[in-house]
Every structure is written in structure tokens, then in C-alpha cells.
């Protein structure tokens, strides 16, 4: 083997090793988490995991229903809030704004995405929480589901806008030309031709936003109050709440080894499964587009 | 009928423009608050170098230094792996189609995993299995892992941007594969790769969730410092606002600086 060939061979092997490391990481994560979650999930307590509302590991209560409700209400609430604004703002960027203004709006979302979640959480804590505390009728601390919803909505907007603007710009001009040619005005063209055509991209964006919102931990820890137990009798968006991520983040590093720690790993595994399913869905949708 | 249509259209157009302006307003308010609260509390100037340059174990500067140290180690380990993987994916052919799909899916999904899960994994593997416990190295290795998918995605794009004619010319001149990669492709993509490098750094500077569960108090990074202020019950209201305001502002400034440098490099490239 010549020297050149030997170096080529060496380089290819080194790069291949790096590829292998990257490729099996996902499997390792799934495997390790599953392994850590198994001791808990295979116990009889596990059957009440999904049906009980109370999460009180020290008191031997392991229901994550309250946490699931917390996670999904904040996530869907955030999407409900962020989607319309993001889509409309994206239409503004792609169809209405002058190039300068479009750049300003778009760059604003880029800047927003750079701000770390602790800082957003901090602002949520010092602005939004007091706002809720003072505006809501009743004895509320302000740390609430609503605060979580607002904070998450802010955090997913950049992703949503980025993907939607991309999808809108990818709609062939000929579609719009045809629509105008048929006598439609701008709004009709946008809502009846462009948006439907960009539907897949927008959907992918929404699911990406969902995925980001579901996994957010730090900002949520700072604004939703993290009381473990959901009071279903007094359900209100002004009430504090707990989510899957906050429960894990708060307790896992200090949890004593045993059922308590195992149950937290089980929660993490559930969250991982949700994330994987979401990613598969995104993958399938992007294929269709 | 025609009038109805016109009104609803006008309303929609109005809402569209409003949304655009709302975004600018919201981001301006956010940035404004970060800087205002870093400098003032209730109209009093609170920014203090004493607080910012505090090198005590619980101080802000210690946290900042930890952030820089941890980022350095994470990048040292994670970036080369990501870079190497991206190079292999773009420059070499993977013959088996199914394996190629699985690999790509694997890496893309890896990028979509929430950071808290990375933290839990890091805790399980580095903390518990390798017995490093809650420590600097557990956190750093976890962040190194996080860097991998981020790096791969952005470097891939930079490598794809290198015209294939460059590679063809290089082979045509008799260069070997590795010579082509290291003397033609990479130098051509180097500005973009540095850009990716800086942007991925900017993302892990602000990382908190993964470190929350893998790091001990001594190795606390700036983002954990900010988070920790909230749990500190000994602070008076003034001190709380002063410390959290300043630290949040400093972290944001740090990230902005890195992103700005990355953009400057990007701009220079397009001027070529």
C-alpha cells in the first residue's frame, strides 16, 4: 500500500468511527433510559402511573396524570397562542412587508431564539407572574399554567415563524400568478392558494413547536409553580401546575436510589417516547411535502 | 356580498400587519427588559462590578468562568465528532440505502431530543454508570453529546455548498480522497464551518436543563447561577433583582457577542 493509500485508509476509518459514535447515540440514549426506567415500570405500582393524579414519591404515590395534564395543557395552550400570531407574522414577512421591514421582523425572531430559557424564565418570573398575580381575581401567586403558556408561546414562535416563512416562500409563484389571473385579490390568494399549498410545511412547523414546548424545563421551572398536586376540583389556568420536565429536573439529581429515582427515570423515558413519536411524525410529514 | 368580503379582507390584512409589528414589539420589550433590569431596579442604578466580578464560589464571575470552561471541553470533544461525521456523510458513499436512512433519521432525531433528556442520560451514564457523580465532567460530557447533532446539521450544509467541480478538479489532478477533503473541500468551507462552530457554542452557552441535573454546585454555570438565585431565600428583594438582573444581562450579552462575531465572519465570506 502506498503512503497515500494508507493515509486515505486511516482517515476513512477515523471518520467512520465518528459516524458510528453519532449514529448509535440515539440508541444508547433510548437503551439507557429504558434500562433505568424498567425497575419501576415492571412493578405493580406502575399500572397506576397513568391513572393517578397525585405525584408524591415520598408518600408512595406515583401518578403522573397530573403531570401529563400539566405538560399537555401548557403545550397546547402555547401552540394555541403562538400559532395564529406566528402564521400571520410569517405571511407578513413573506407577502406584505418591504424587504427591509421583513428582515427586521425575521431577525427579531432569530434574536428571540438566541435568548436562553433561563433568561426567558427570569422575565416570565419578574414580569408575567406579577402581572397575573395582580390581574387575576382571587388569591393567586401568579405562578401558574397561564404563565407557562405565555412563556412557551414566546419560545416556540421563532421556530414556527422560521419554518412557515420557508414554506410560504417555497410556494411556486405560478400558483399566485394563476390565482391573480383568475381575479382573486391578495388576501384570497394567500388564504385560498398559498396557505393550503404550504400546509405541510406549516404542519411540520407546528409539530416542531410542539416538540420544543413539550421538552422545555428551565423556563417552566421558574414560572409554573411546580406544586406536585393538581387540584382537579379547582381547575384554573391561574393555578400553579407541574409538568413532566419540571418534575424530572427538580428531583432527579437528589433523589435517593430506589423507587423514587427509578420513577423519575420512568418519567424521563415516557418523555423520550413522546419525543420520538413526534419526530417520526415530523419525518413522515416532511416526506410528503 | 362584495362589501362583506372587502371588510373581512381588510380585517385580515390588518391582523397580518399587526402580527408583524407585534413580533418586533415583543422582542424589543424582551431585550429592553433584559438590559434595563441588568442596570436598574426601581429607578436606582444597580449594576455593580462587585457583583459581576465576584470570584467567590457562589459568585457570578466563577459561574461565568465555569460556563467558559465547560463550553470549551464540550466543544473540544463534541465538535470534532460532529465534524468528522458530517464529512463522512457528505464525502463518502454509504452503499446500503436502509442504513443510510437509519443513520440520517438517527442523527436528526438526536437533534430533536429535549435537553433535559440529555441531562438524564448524562446523569445515568456519566454520573451513575461511570461513577463521575454530579460533577464538571458529567456536565461537560453531556454537553459534548448535545453538540454532536447541532454540529452535524450545520456542517453538512457547509460541505454541500462546496461545488462538486472543486472535488472533481482535485481528483483530476491526482489527489487522493483525504488530500481532496483536507486541502480542497475543508479550506473552501472553512468560513462556514467556523460560523457553525460559533453558532453551536452560542446555543450551549445558555444551556441550563441538562446541566441542572448533572453538575455540582461548584461547577455551576452562569445559566444555573441565574436559576439558583430564585431558590435563594436569604436574599432581600433588592439583592434578588440586582443579582438576577445583572447575570441575565451578562449571559445575554455574551451570547450576542458570539453570534455577532459569527455574523461578521459570515458577512466577510459573502464579500469574497
mmCIF file of C-alpha atoms in Angstrom, chain A residues 16 43-44 75 80 90 97 103 106 125 134 141 167 203 241 246 277 280 286:
data_model
loop_
_atom_site.group_PDB
_atom_site.id
_atom_site.type_symbol
_atom_site.label_atom_id
_atom_site.label_comp_id
_atom_site.label_asym_id
_atom_site.label_seq_id
_atom_site.Cartn_x
_atom_site.Cartn_y
_atom_site.Cartn_z
ATOM 1 C CA UNK A 16 -16.214 6.128 10.212
ATOM 2 C CA UNK A 43 -43.542 -3.107 39.253
ATOM 3 C CA UNK A 44 -47.234 -3.312 40.087
ATOM 4 C CA UNK A 75 -48.018 22.900 25.442
ATOM 5 C CA UNK A 80 -52.967 27.979 20.518
ATOM 6 C CA UNK A 90 -44.922 34.858 8.595
ATOM 7 C CA UNK A 97 -43.538 43.640 4.301
ATOM 8 C CA UNK A 103 -35.723 41.481 7.567
ATOM 9 C CA UNK A 106 -37.469 37.949 10.763
ATOM 10 C CA UNK A 125 -40.915 35.431 36.715
ATOM 11 C CA UNK A 134 -52.345 41.332 40.191
ATOM 12 C CA UNK A 141 -49.409 33.770 43.403
ATOM 13 C CA UNK A 167 -42.848 27.062 3.450
ATOM 14 C CA UNK A 203 -47.839 21.498 9.926
ATOM 15 C CA UNK A 241 -49.062 23.307 37.988
ATOM 16 C CA UNK A 246 -40.114 20.167 35.803
ATOM 17 C CA UNK A 277 -43.110 9.644 18.213
ATOM 18 C CA UNK A 280 -41.301 10.186 13.463
ATOM 19 C CA UNK A 286 -41.694 16.254 5.636
#
